[in-house]
Short mmCIF file of C-alpha atoms in Angstrom, two decimals:
data_model
loop_
_atom_site.label_atom_id
_atom_site.label_comp_id
_atom_site.label_asym_id
_atom_site.label_seq_id
_atom_site.Cartn_x
_atom_site.Cartn_y
_atom_site.Cartn_z
CA UNK A 1 55.96 26.36 18.57
CA UNK A 2 56.07 22.85 17.62
CA UNK A 3 52.80 21.76 16.03
CA UNK A 4 50.79 19.60 18.20
CA UNK A 5 48.96 16.38 16.46
CA UNK A 6 45.47 16.49 17.48
CA UNK A 7 43.87 13.30 18.15
CA UNK A 8 40.04 13.43 16.51
CA UNK A 9 38.00 11.47 18.52
CA UNK A 10 34.06 10.27 18.34
CA UNK A 11 33.39 10.28 21.84
CA UNK A 12 34.85 10.61 25.43
CA UNK A 13 36.93 8.87 27.39
CA UNK A 14 36.12 5.00 28.34
CA UNK A 15 36.58 4.42 32.10
CA UNK A 16 37.53 0.95 31.68
CA UNK A 17 40.43 -0.67 33.81
CA UNK A 18 42.67 -2.75 32.19
CA UNK A 19 45.64 -4.49 33.61
CA UNK A 20 46.86 -5.75 30.39
CA UNK A 21 49.40 -3.68 27.88
CA UNK A 22 48.41 -2.88 24.41
CA UNK A 23 48.85 -4.39 21.12
CA UNK A 24 48.27 -3.24 17.84
CA UNK A 25 47.33 -4.23 14.30
CA UNK A 26 48.55 -2.20 11.35
CA UNK A 27 46.69 -2.41 7.96
CA UNK A 28 48.66 -0.25 5.35
CA UNK A 29 47.12 1.09 2.29
CA UNK A 30 48.31 -0.68 -1.10
CA UNK A 31 48.73 2.70 -2.63
CA UNK A 32 51.49 5.72 -1.60
CA UNK A 33 49.49 8.87 -1.27
CA UNK A 34 50.27 11.48 -4.01
CA UNK A 35 53.58 13.03 -5.66
CA UNK A 36 56.84 14.07 -4.19
CA UNK A 37 56.66 17.40 -2.52
CA UNK A 38 52.92 16.93 -2.16
CA UNK A 39 52.42 16.40 1.64
CA UNK A 40 49.11 15.58 3.70
CA UNK A 41 47.48 18.44 5.58
CA UNK A 42 44.52 16.46 7.12
CA UNK A 43 42.99 12.79 7.43
CA UNK A 44 39.09 12.92 7.95
CA UNK A 45 36.20 10.61 7.94
CA UNK A 46 34.30 10.55 4.48
CA UNK A 47 30.98 9.47 3.51
CA UNK A 48 29.69 5.77 3.46
CA UNK A 49 32.83 4.17 5.00
CA UNK A 50 35.58 6.18 3.11
CA UNK A 51 38.68 8.12 4.25
CA UNK A 52 39.71 11.38 2.94
CA UNK A 53 43.17 12.45 2.72
CA UNK A 54 44.09 16.22 1.82
CA UNK A 55 47.03 16.97 0.49
CA UNK A 56 48.87 20.22 -0.50
CA UNK A 57 52.26 21.13 -1.83
CA UNK A 58 54.60 21.91 1.00
CA UNK A 59 57.80 22.63 -0.63
CA UNK A 60 58.73 26.25 -1.93
CA UNK A 61 58.48 26.48 -5.76
CA UNK A 62 61.38 27.42 -7.48
CA UNK A 63 59.38 29.80 -9.39
CA UNK A 64 57.63 32.74 -7.56
CA UNK A 65 54.95 32.36 -10.35
CA UNK A 66 54.19 28.84 -9.38
CA UNK A 67 51.65 28.32 -6.60
CA UNK A 68 50.96 25.54 -4.39
CA UNK A 69 48.26 22.87 -5.54
CA UNK A 70 45.83 20.83 -3.70
CA UNK A 71 44.59 17.52 -3.62
CA UNK A 72 41.60 15.01 -2.12
CA UNK A 73 42.19 11.26 -2.29
CA UNK A 74 39.59 9.07 -1.28
CA UNK A 75 40.01 5.65 0.43
CA UNK A 76 37.82 2.69 1.53
CA UNK A 77 38.39 2.13 5.51
CA UNK A 78 38.21 -1.50 5.39
CA UNK A 79 41.42 -2.42 3.14
CA UNK A 80 42.51 1.35 2.18
CA UNK A 81 42.23 0.86 -1.29
CA UNK A 82 42.24 4.22 -3.42
CA UNK A 83 38.28 5.00 -4.62
CA UNK A 84 38.94 8.67 -6.35
CA UNK A 85 41.05 11.74 -6.34
CA UNK A 86 40.58 15.35 -7.79
CA UNK A 87 41.99 18.64 -7.04
CA UNK A 88 39.56 20.96 -5.10
CA UNK A 89 38.44 23.92 -6.69
CA UNK A 90 40.18 27.14 -5.78
CA UNK A 91 38.04 29.74 -7.40
CA UNK A 92 37.59 32.68 -7.33
CA UNK A 93 41.38 33.47 -6.91
CA UNK A 94 43.74 31.84 -9.37
CA UNK A 95 46.49 31.56 -6.70
CA UNK A 96 44.09 30.03 -4.03
CA UNK A 97 45.69 27.32 -1.98
CA UNK A 98 44.49 24.89 0.73
CA UNK A 99 45.55 25.53 4.23
CA UNK A 100 43.59 23.13 6.54
CA UNK A 101 40.60 20.64 6.83
CA UNK A 102 38.39 20.85 9.78
CA UNK A 103 35.62 18.34 11.14
CA UNK A 104 32.87 20.60 12.35
CA UNK A 105 29.21 19.41 13.06
CA UNK A 106 29.89 16.25 11.10
CA UNK A 107 30.93 18.32 7.95
CA UNK A 108 34.23 18.33 6.48
CA UNK A 109 35.15 21.95 5.77
CA UNK A 110 38.38 23.25 3.68
CA UNK A 111 40.16 26.51 4.54
CA UNK A 112 42.33 28.05 1.99
CA UNK A 113 44.50 31.29 1.77
CA UNK A 114 45.22 33.59 -1.09
CA UNK A 115 48.31 35.72 -0.13
CA UNK A 116 49.01 38.79 -2.63
CA UNK A 117 52.39 40.49 -2.33
CA UNK A 118 51.14 42.98 -4.81
CA UNK A 119 48.33 44.06 -2.72
CA UNK A 120 50.22 43.14 0.51
CA UNK A 121 47.11 41.76 1.76
CA UNK A 122 45.88 37.80 2.70
CA UNK A 123 42.38 36.48 2.32
CA UNK A 124 41.07 33.43 3.79
CA UNK A 125 38.19 31.56 2.62
CA UNK A 126 36.23 28.49 3.07
CA UNK A 127 34.00 26.04 1.55
CA UNK A 128 31.89 23.05 2.81
CA UNK A 129 33.31 19.75 0.96
CA UNK A 130 30.93 17.86 -0.83
CA UNK A 131 29.54 15.03 1.38
CA UNK A 132 30.08 11.71 -0.90
CA UNK A 133 33.06 13.59 -2.43
CA UNK A 134 32.30 12.29 -5.98
CA UNK A 135 32.27 15.89 -7.09
CA UNK A 136 34.34 19.32 -6.66
CA UNK A 137 33.71 20.94 -3.37
CA UNK A 138 31.40 24.00 -3.03
CA UNK A 139 32.31 27.68 -4.07
CA UNK A 140 34.75 29.28 -1.29
CA UNK A 141 33.34 32.11 0.48
CA UNK A 142 35.41 34.77 2.38
CA UNK A 143 36.29 34.46 5.89
CA UNK A 144 38.56 37.31 6.51
CA UNK A 145 41.10 39.70 4.95
CA UNK A 146 43.75 41.40 6.39
CA UNK A 147 46.60 43.76 4.87
CA UNK A 148 50.19 44.25 6.46
CA UNK A 149 50.50 47.42 4.48
CA UNK A 150 48.33 49.03 7.32
CA UNK A 151 50.79 47.64 10.20
CA UNK A 152 52.98 50.85 10.59
CA UNK A 153 54.91 49.38 7.48
CA UNK A 154 56.49 52.12 5.01
CA UNK A 155 57.04 52.21 1.47
CA UNK A 156 56.51 48.80 -0.39
CA UNK A 157 57.73 46.26 2.39
CA UNK A 158 56.44 43.04 1.74
CA UNK A 159 56.70 39.82 3.62
CA UNK A 160 60.35 39.16 3.03
CA UNK A 161 60.25 36.10 5.10
CA UNK A 162 56.72 35.05 4.60
CA UNK A 163 55.13 32.94 1.83
CA UNK A 164 54.83 34.19 -1.76
CA UNK A 165 51.87 34.75 -3.70
CA UNK A 166 50.19 31.48 -4.07
CA UNK A 167 52.12 29.76 -1.35
CA UNK A 168 50.43 28.33 1.87
CA UNK A 169 50.61 30.24 5.13
CA UNK A 170 50.96 27.02 7.30
CA UNK A 171 47.72 27.87 9.09
CA UNK A 172 47.05 25.61 12.38
CA UNK A 173 43.72 24.61 13.82
CA UNK A 174 42.99 24.26 17.58
CA UNK A 175 39.60 23.00 18.77
CA UNK A 176 37.47 23.77 21.78
CA UNK A 177 37.25 20.77 24.03
CA UNK A 178 33.85 20.11 22.97
CA UNK A 179 34.59 21.01 19.02
CA UNK A 180 31.70 23.73 19.38
CA UNK A 181 34.27 26.27 18.32
CA UNK A 182 37.67 26.20 16.23
CA UNK A 183 40.68 28.62 16.50
CA UNK A 184 42.95 29.13 13.56
CA UNK A 185 45.95 30.82 13.60
CA UNK A 186 49.13 31.87 11.17
CA UNK A 187 52.61 30.97 12.31
CA UNK A 188 54.75 33.96 12.76
CA UNK A 189 54.68 36.22 9.49
CA UNK A 190 57.82 38.09 9.20
CA UNK A 191 57.84 41.49 7.66
CA UNK A 192 61.42 42.10 8.10
CA UNK A 193 64.04 41.21 10.91
CA UNK A 194 62.32 43.34 13.24
CA UNK A 195 58.68 42.96 12.66
CA UNK A 196 56.35 40.36 12.49
CA UNK A 197 52.66 39.37 13.12
CA UNK A 198 50.25 36.43 13.78
CA UNK A 199 46.69 36.46 12.48
CA UNK A 200 43.85 34.85 15.04
CA UNK A 201 40.16 33.86 14.22
CA UNK A 202 37.74 32.19 16.09
CA UNK A 203 34.46 30.29 14.27
CA UNK A 204 31.59 28.57 15.60
CA UNK A 205 30.88 24.88 14.08
CA UNK A 206 28.74 26.83 11.33
CA UNK A 207 32.09 28.46 10.39
CA UNK A 208 30.55 31.76 11.55
CA UNK A 209 33.06 34.21 12.43
CA UNK A 210 33.27 35.19 16.00
CA UNK A 211 36.01 37.32 16.31
CA UNK A 212 39.58 37.59 14.78
CA UNK A 213 42.88 40.04 15.80
CA UNK A 214 46.22 40.69 14.63
CA UNK A 215 48.92 40.04 17.01
CA UNK A 216 52.21 42.07 16.56
CA UNK A 217 55.64 41.77 17.73
CA UNK A 218 58.68 44.15 17.34
CA UNK A 219 62.22 44.13 17.98
CA UNK A 220 65.02 41.76 17.05
CA UNK A 221 63.91 39.56 20.18
CA UNK A 222 60.38 38.79 19.15
CA UNK A 223 58.08 36.89 21.14
CA UNK A 224 57.92 33.06 20.92
CA UNK A 225 54.96 31.65 21.14
CA UNK A 226 54.57 28.33 23.12
CA UNK A 227 51.12 27.41 23.06
CA UNK A 228 47.23 28.62 22.52
CA UNK A 229 43.90 27.30 23.31
CA UNK A 230 40.49 28.03 23.64
CA UNK A 231 38.24 28.15 26.87
CA UNK A 232 34.78 27.27 27.49
CA UNK A 233 33.53 30.75 26.46
CA UNK A 234 35.62 31.21 22.98
CA UNK A 235 38.59 33.04 24.38
CA UNK A 236 41.97 32.11 23.08
CA UNK A 237 44.44 31.90 26.05
CA UNK A 238 48.15 32.21 24.66
CA UNK A 239 51.43 31.76 26.44
CA UNK A 240 54.52 33.30 24.70
CA UNK A 241 58.28 33.93 26.13
CA UNK A 242 60.70 36.65 25.06
CA UNK A 243 64.43 37.32 25.95
CA UNK A 244 64.65 40.58 27.45
CA UNK A 245 68.36 40.84 26.47
CA UNK A 246 71.33 41.45 28.73
CA UNK A 247 73.14 38.66 30.79
CA UNK A 248 71.75 36.75 33.32
CA UNK A 249 72.20 38.21 36.60
CA UNK A 250 74.09 35.73 39.34
CA UNK A 251 72.01 34.99 42.22
CA UNK A 252 72.94 36.00 45.68
CA UNK A 253 72.50 32.50 47.14
CA UNK A 254 74.92 31.10 44.85
CA UNK A 255 72.25 28.95 42.98
CA UNK A 256 73.05 29.85 39.41
CA UNK A 257 71.65 33.08 37.81
CA UNK A 258 68.40 34.86 37.22
CA UNK A 259 66.96 34.06 33.74
CA UNK A 260 66.45 37.34 31.17
CA UNK A 261 63.28 35.63 30.01
CA UNK A 262 60.03 37.18 29.90
CA UNK A 263 56.70 34.95 30.37
CA UNK A 264 53.45 36.80 29.03
CA UNK A 265 49.74 35.30 29.01
CA UNK A 266 47.85 36.83 26.36
CA UNK A 267 43.98 36.54 26.19
CA UNK A 268 42.11 37.25 23.02
CA UNK A 269 38.28 37.51 22.44
CA UNK A 270 35.65 39.85 21.18
CA UNK A 271 36.87 42.69 23.62
CA UNK A 272 40.13 42.49 21.74
CA UNK A 273 43.54 41.38 22.91
CA UNK A 274 45.15 41.92 26.44
CA UNK A 275 48.20 40.55 27.96
CA UNK A 276 50.12 40.46 31.34
CA UNK A 277 53.19 39.87 32.14
CA UNK A 278 53.38 36.18 34.03
CA UNK A 279 55.84 36.38 36.76
CA UNK A 280 55.80 32.49 37.36
CA UNK A 281 58.13 31.11 39.75
CA UNK A 282 61.18 33.92 39.87
CA UNK A 283 63.93 31.70 39.21
CA UNK A 284 62.83 29.44 36.17
CA UNK A 285 60.53 29.95 33.08
CA UNK A 286 58.66 27.68 30.51
CA UNK A 287 60.99 26.40 27.92
CA UNK A 288 57.99 24.48 26.42
CA UNK A 289 54.27 24.69 27.18
CA UNK A 290 50.79 22.97 26.64
CA UNK A 291 47.60 24.16 27.74
CA UNK A 292 44.35 21.79 27.48
CA UNK A 293 40.90 23.07 28.28
CA UNK A 294 38.68 20.98 30.46
CA UNK A 295 34.98 20.82 30.40
CA UNK A 296 34.66 22.67 33.60
CA UNK A 297 36.07 25.74 32.44
CA UNK A 298 39.47 25.48 33.82
CA UNK A 299 42.64 25.12 31.72
CA UNK A 300 45.46 22.37 32.86
CA UNK A 301 48.90 24.30 32.35
CA UNK A 302 51.90 21.61 31.63
CA UNK A 303 55.32 23.05 31.23
CA UNK A 304 58.94 22.28 30.97
CA UNK A 305 61.00 24.39 33.05
CA UNK A 306 64.30 26.40 32.49
CA UNK A 307 66.66 28.24 34.38
CA UNK A 308 70.01 29.43 34.13
CA UNK A 309 73.01 27.62 35.65
CA UNK A 310 76.12 28.80 37.14
CA UNK A 311 77.97 29.04 33.83
CA UNK A 312 75.20 31.19 32.60
CA UNK A 313 73.75 28.40 30.41
CA UNK A 314 70.28 27.36 29.65
CA UNK A 315 69.32 24.20 31.32
CA UNK A 316 66.28 21.99 31.86
CA UNK A 317 65.03 22.11 35.65
CA UNK A 318 61.98 20.02 35.88
CA UNK A 319 58.14 19.94 34.77
CA UNK A 320 55.26 21.97 36.31
CA UNK A 321 51.31 21.24 36.35
CA UNK A 322 48.89 23.59 37.40
CA UNK A 323 45.04 24.71 36.57
CA UNK A 324 44.04 27.97 35.27
CA UNK A 325 40.60 28.94 36.54
CA UNK A 326 38.35 30.31 33.76
CA UNK A 327 38.57 33.82 33.49
CA UNK A 328 41.76 33.89 35.92
CA UNK A 329 45.24 34.78 35.25
CA UNK A 330 46.88 33.38 38.23
CA UNK A 331 47.39 29.48 38.32
CA UNK A 332 46.64 27.48 41.15
CA UNK A 333 47.19 23.91 42.58
CA UNK A 334 50.70 24.37 41.19
CA UNK A 335 52.34 20.99 41.30
CA UNK A 336 56.35 21.19 40.60
CA UNK A 337 57.86 17.81 39.15
CA UNK A 338 61.71 17.32 39.59
CA UNK A 339 63.86 15.53 37.25
CA UNK A 340 64.56 11.82 38.22
CA UNK A 341 67.60 10.86 39.75
CA UNK A 342 70.37 9.35 38.27
CA UNK A 343 73.34 7.63 39.05
CA UNK A 344 75.20 9.82 36.19
CA UNK A 345 72.78 12.93 36.02
CA UNK A 346 72.05 14.32 32.22
CA UNK A 347 71.94 17.91 31.62
CA UNK A 348 69.45 19.07 29.03
CA UNK A 349 69.65 22.60 27.36
CA UNK A 350 65.66 22.07 25.64
CA UNK A 351 62.87 19.77 26.08
CA UNK A 352 59.65 19.64 23.82
CA UNK A 353 56.85 18.99 26.02
CA UNK A 354 53.40 16.84 25.05
CA UNK A 355 50.33 16.53 27.14
CA UNK A 356 47.32 14.51 27.20
CA UNK A 357 44.24 13.93 29.35
CA UNK A 358 43.95 10.54 30.65
CA UNK A 359 40.57 9.29 32.58
CA UNK A 360 42.31 9.39 36.17
CA UNK A 361 44.65 12.46 35.46
CA UNK A 362 47.45 13.46 32.80
CA UNK A 363 50.33 12.47 31.25
CA UNK A 364 53.40 14.60 30.29
CA UNK A 365 55.77 13.62 28.00
CA UNK A 366 59.14 15.71 27.48
CA UNK A 367 61.42 14.79 24.76
CA UNK A 368 65.31 16.11 25.13
CA UNK A 369 66.25 17.78 21.74
CA UNK A 370 69.32 19.94 20.27
CA UNK A 371 69.39 21.60 16.78
CA UNK A 372 72.62 22.41 15.45
CA UNK A 373 72.88 24.72 12.40
CA UNK A 374 75.35 24.47 9.81
CA UNK A 375 75.93 26.42 6.38
CA UNK A 376 76.46 24.72 3.06
CA UNK A 377 78.04 26.69 0.16
CA UNK A 378 76.53 25.59 -3.24
CA UNK A 379 78.77 26.80 -6.20
CA UNK A 380 77.51 26.78 -9.73
CA UNK A 381 79.01 28.38 -12.62
CA UNK A 382 76.30 31.40 -12.37
CA UNK A 383 76.61 31.92 -8.81
CA UNK A 384 77.51 30.89 -5.26
CA UNK A 385 74.84 30.30 -2.88
CA UNK A 386 74.88 29.53 0.67
CA UNK A 387 72.08 27.02 2.40
CA UNK A 388 71.42 26.63 6.00
CA UNK A 389 70.98 22.84 7.25
CA UNK A 390 69.44 22.45 10.55
CA UNK A 391 69.92 18.56 12.39
CA UNK A 392 67.90 17.67 14.87
CA UNK A 393 69.36 15.53 17.78
CA UNK A 394 66.11 13.86 19.29
CA UNK A 395 67.39 12.57 22.74
CA UNK A 396 65.83 11.27 26.26
CA UNK A 397 62.23 10.90 26.69
CA UNK A 398 60.68 11.89 29.93
CA UNK A 399 57.42 10.12 30.89
CA UNK A 400 55.52 11.61 33.71
CA UNK A 401 51.69 10.29 35.05
CA UNK A 402 49.69 12.40 37.41
CA UNK A 403 46.41 12.11 39.30
CA UNK A 404 43.48 14.23 38.64
CA UNK A 405 45.06 16.84 40.74
CA UNK A 406 48.39 17.30 39.19
CA UNK A 407 50.02 15.41 41.97
CA UNK A 408 52.89 13.06 40.47
CA UNK A 409 51.94 9.02 40.17
CA UNK A 410 55.43 8.08 38.34
CA UNK A 411 57.59 9.39 36.10
CA UNK A 412 60.47 7.10 33.51
CA UNK A 413 63.34 8.14 31.79
CA UNK A 414 63.48 6.47 28.58
CA UNK A 415 67.44 7.14 27.26
CA UNK A 416 67.47 7.62 23.35
CA UNK A 417 69.38 9.70 20.71
CA UNK A 418 68.29 9.86 17.04
CA UNK A 419 69.32 12.21 14.56
CA UNK A 420 66.37 13.51 12.27
CA UNK A 421 66.76 15.85 9.14
CA UNK A 422 63.46 17.69 9.88
CA UNK A 423 61.66 18.69 12.95
CA UNK A 424 58.54 16.73 11.90
CA UNK A 425 60.36 13.50 11.13
CA UNK A 426 61.19 11.12 13.69
CA UNK A 427 58.78 13.03 16.08
CA UNK A 428 57.44 10.77 18.67
CA UNK A 429 53.56 10.47 19.07
CA UNK A 430 51.60 10.46 22.55
CA UNK A 431 48.03 9.24 22.58
CA UNK A 432 45.88 7.37 25.47
CA UNK A 433 43.93 4.01 24.91
CA UNK A 434 41.32 3.47 27.56
CA UNK A 435 43.39 4.27 30.65
CA UNK A 436 46.73 3.18 29.03
CA UNK A 437 49.25 5.78 27.96
CA UNK A 438 50.89 4.83 24.35
CA UNK A 439 54.04 6.50 22.89
CA UNK A 440 55.21 5.73 19.46
CA UNK A 441 59.21 6.60 19.50
CA UNK A 442 61.38 5.92 16.37
CA UNK A 443 64.41 4.28 17.61
CA UNK A 444 67.12 1.46 16.86
CA UNK A 445 65.42 -1.60 17.56
CA UNK A 446 68.57 -3.06 19.22
CA UNK A 447 68.09 -0.63 21.99
CA UNK A 448 65.49 -2.67 23.31
CA UNK A 449 67.58 -5.43 24.44
CA UNK A 450 70.38 -2.76 25.52
CA UNK A 451 68.24 -0.80 27.87
CA UNK A 452 67.58 -4.31 29.59
CA UNK A 453 71.20 -4.52 30.38
CA UNK A 454 72.75 -1.02 31.09
CA UNK A 455 71.46 2.27 32.23
CA UNK A 456 73.94 3.77 29.97
CA UNK A 457 72.35 6.04 27.07
CA UNK A 458 72.53 4.26 23.57
CA UNK A 459 74.71 5.01 20.83
CA UNK A 460 73.46 7.82 18.55
CA UNK A 461 71.45 6.47 15.50
CA UNK A 462 70.45 7.89 12.21
CA UNK A 463 66.86 7.94 11.49
CA UNK A 464 67.04 5.71 8.33
CA UNK A 465 67.82 2.68 11.08
CA UNK A 466 64.90 3.37 13.22
CA UNK A 467 61.75 1.61 13.53
CA UNK A 468 58.73 2.99 15.25
CA UNK A 469 58.41 1.51 18.68
CA UNK A 470 55.26 1.23 20.94
CA UNK A 471 56.22 1.90 24.38
CA UNK A 472 53.25 1.33 27.02
CA UNK A 473 53.77 1.25 30.93
CA UNK A 474 52.58 -0.66 33.91
CA UNK A 475 51.07 0.91 37.12
CA UNK A 476 55.00 1.64 38.17
CA UNK A 477 55.82 3.26 35.03
CA UNK A 478 57.79 0.29 34.02
CA UNK A 479 58.41 0.56 30.00
CA UNK A 480 57.72 -2.21 27.73
CA UNK A 481 58.78 -1.82 24.23
CA UNK A 482 57.37 -3.28 20.64
CA UNK A 483 58.71 -3.24 17.23
CA UNK A 484 55.47 -1.83 15.04
CA UNK A 485 54.23 -0.34 11.91
CA UNK A 486 56.19 -3.01 9.75
CA UNK A 487 55.21 -2.59 6.09
CA UNK A 488 56.34 -4.20 3.09
CA UNK A 489 59.00 -1.15 2.33
CA UNK A 490 60.29 -1.37 5.68
CA UNK A 491 59.90 0.47 9.01
CA UNK A 492 56.75 3.00 8.70
CA UNK A 493 57.24 6.17 10.44
CA UNK A 494 53.98 8.59 11.73
CA UNK A 495 53.35 11.94 9.78
CA UNK A 496 52.75 14.87 11.50
CA UNK A 497 48.86 14.55 10.56
CA UNK A 498 46.10 14.00 12.79
CA UNK A 499 44.57 10.77 13.77
CA UNK A 500 40.89 10.14 13.45
CA UNK A 501 39.41 7.55 15.77
CA UNK A 502 36.42 5.76 14.74
CA UNK A 503 35.75 4.13 17.95
CA UNK A 504 37.88 3.39 21.09
CA UNK A 505 39.63 0.39 19.23
CA UNK A 506 40.17 1.58 15.74
CA UNK A 507 42.11 4.85 14.55
CA UNK A 508 43.31 5.81 11.14
CA UNK A 509 46.62 7.73 10.47
CA UNK A 510 48.94 8.66 7.77
CA UNK A 511 52.69 7.06 7.68
CA UNK A 512 55.82 7.40 5.50
CA UNK A 513 56.39 3.80 4.04
CA UNK A 514 59.92 4.17 5.06
CA UNK A 515 62.19 6.46 7.64
CA UNK A 516 63.53 8.28 5.05
CA UNK A 517 60.56 8.55 2.24
CA UNK A 518 59.04 11.87 1.87
CA UNK A 519 55.70 10.30 0.77
CA UNK A 520 52.88 9.19 2.72
CA UNK A 521 50.20 6.50 3.08
CA UNK A 522 46.91 5.78 4.78
CA UNK A 523 47.26 3.16 8.05
CA UNK A 524 44.52 1.39 9.78
CA UNK A 525 45.35 0.99 13.46
CA UNK A 526 43.47 -1.63 15.33
CA UNK A 527 44.02 -1.46 19.01
CA UNK A 528 43.42 -4.48 21.56
CA UNK A 529 44.56 -5.24 25.14
CA UNK A 530 47.61 -7.50 25.39
CA UNK A 531 47.89 -9.90 28.31
CA UNK A 532 51.15 -11.51 27.21
#
């Protein structure tokens, strides 16, 4: 599951109608955050007009006896100048590492982990950050401890594919719609090639543990989690898929083949874990899915649909938007959206989906993506090693706007082809501004003029030649492009870290100062309607 970028807001949507487009002014920090390999994991408001950036070592250490470190850096919000910096207190464990920073009840909360291969256990802990951030955080308190040695594991098994002692788990946070609760969950932690597990825990705004569960997955075709969300009652709703194996079976009507993918709807709460096979719509299945919790207790289900073509290959067939009533397992008000008709139709094997709530409905944005894997041989005088290299080909962007019932209002296809070295670098950002949808899309600036003259796909470009383009849309879905985030070192790119909205016209984010930089800096984003 691609991590979503939460947009932390201070209030509800403002129902303001604007016929103008959107312009943005960027104010960059004069300093670059942290050192190489020290990635940012959170951005939060601080005391008395300050901004807090929390970082942690993101790259694996060469020495298993080394452990990840954390850092708190405080900036003023006006000019983003640095105020102070220190490392958070990680006691009582020497190998405790920062995982997440949460915003709950007006407080900033640090969540840390301690992984011990020797004890085959992981301990999660938390502490309130000191409000003024002029001194270290409060002592860490234990949230939960879990041991994988009790998960039907024999002998001296360890997390052979998971973190070493003193390394980050990669904990993710999902807030309830009113931020009264938060769900924390680990990525897939692999015991071996056929066994893995994920840990889920739900907390209230006082960091009281409401429940926690461990979800196991076994077999060579382990379950793939597409998304998870918290409903109004503090229940986690999770969608996963699993390849059942075998070959696709040709359909009798001659329209391709039936898929061999099984979809599961899982619910986790104080009563435990329950799951049911989710036979959605027979001949297709979700390739990518998102869940949004609504104030009335319902959930919005959005998905990019996949199917099997006549040759047995996976292909994107369209999108779906539907509603899941509170406590129910069956979708209602299902709306299927077909791909736009093109003179020269393009086939997509996969699309990543983003979905946001708008004042008058919803926006679904699909990003076509292909991952190609290669193996590089590293030969030294001492040994020969192999390195697996993934290259990400980010292609066309499909934008869909619906009304509050899920009925399609318009859709637009933006041709694009960008090569990126990592999954998070070069990813697009989707954000609402009043009643306008904004996309921040890394692309070659020359393609802006190219799209006006031709419907042909633009030539493939590398990320280092890209700029961040703000894309907005008129009432019929016609896109408008504008290059933004032009810093002193060149075109900047958003980091995969939450935004924080100070008010409806002002947000703070983190950016890489150039397309190829692995370091980050804060940026102040001032939005306003643009009638030009």
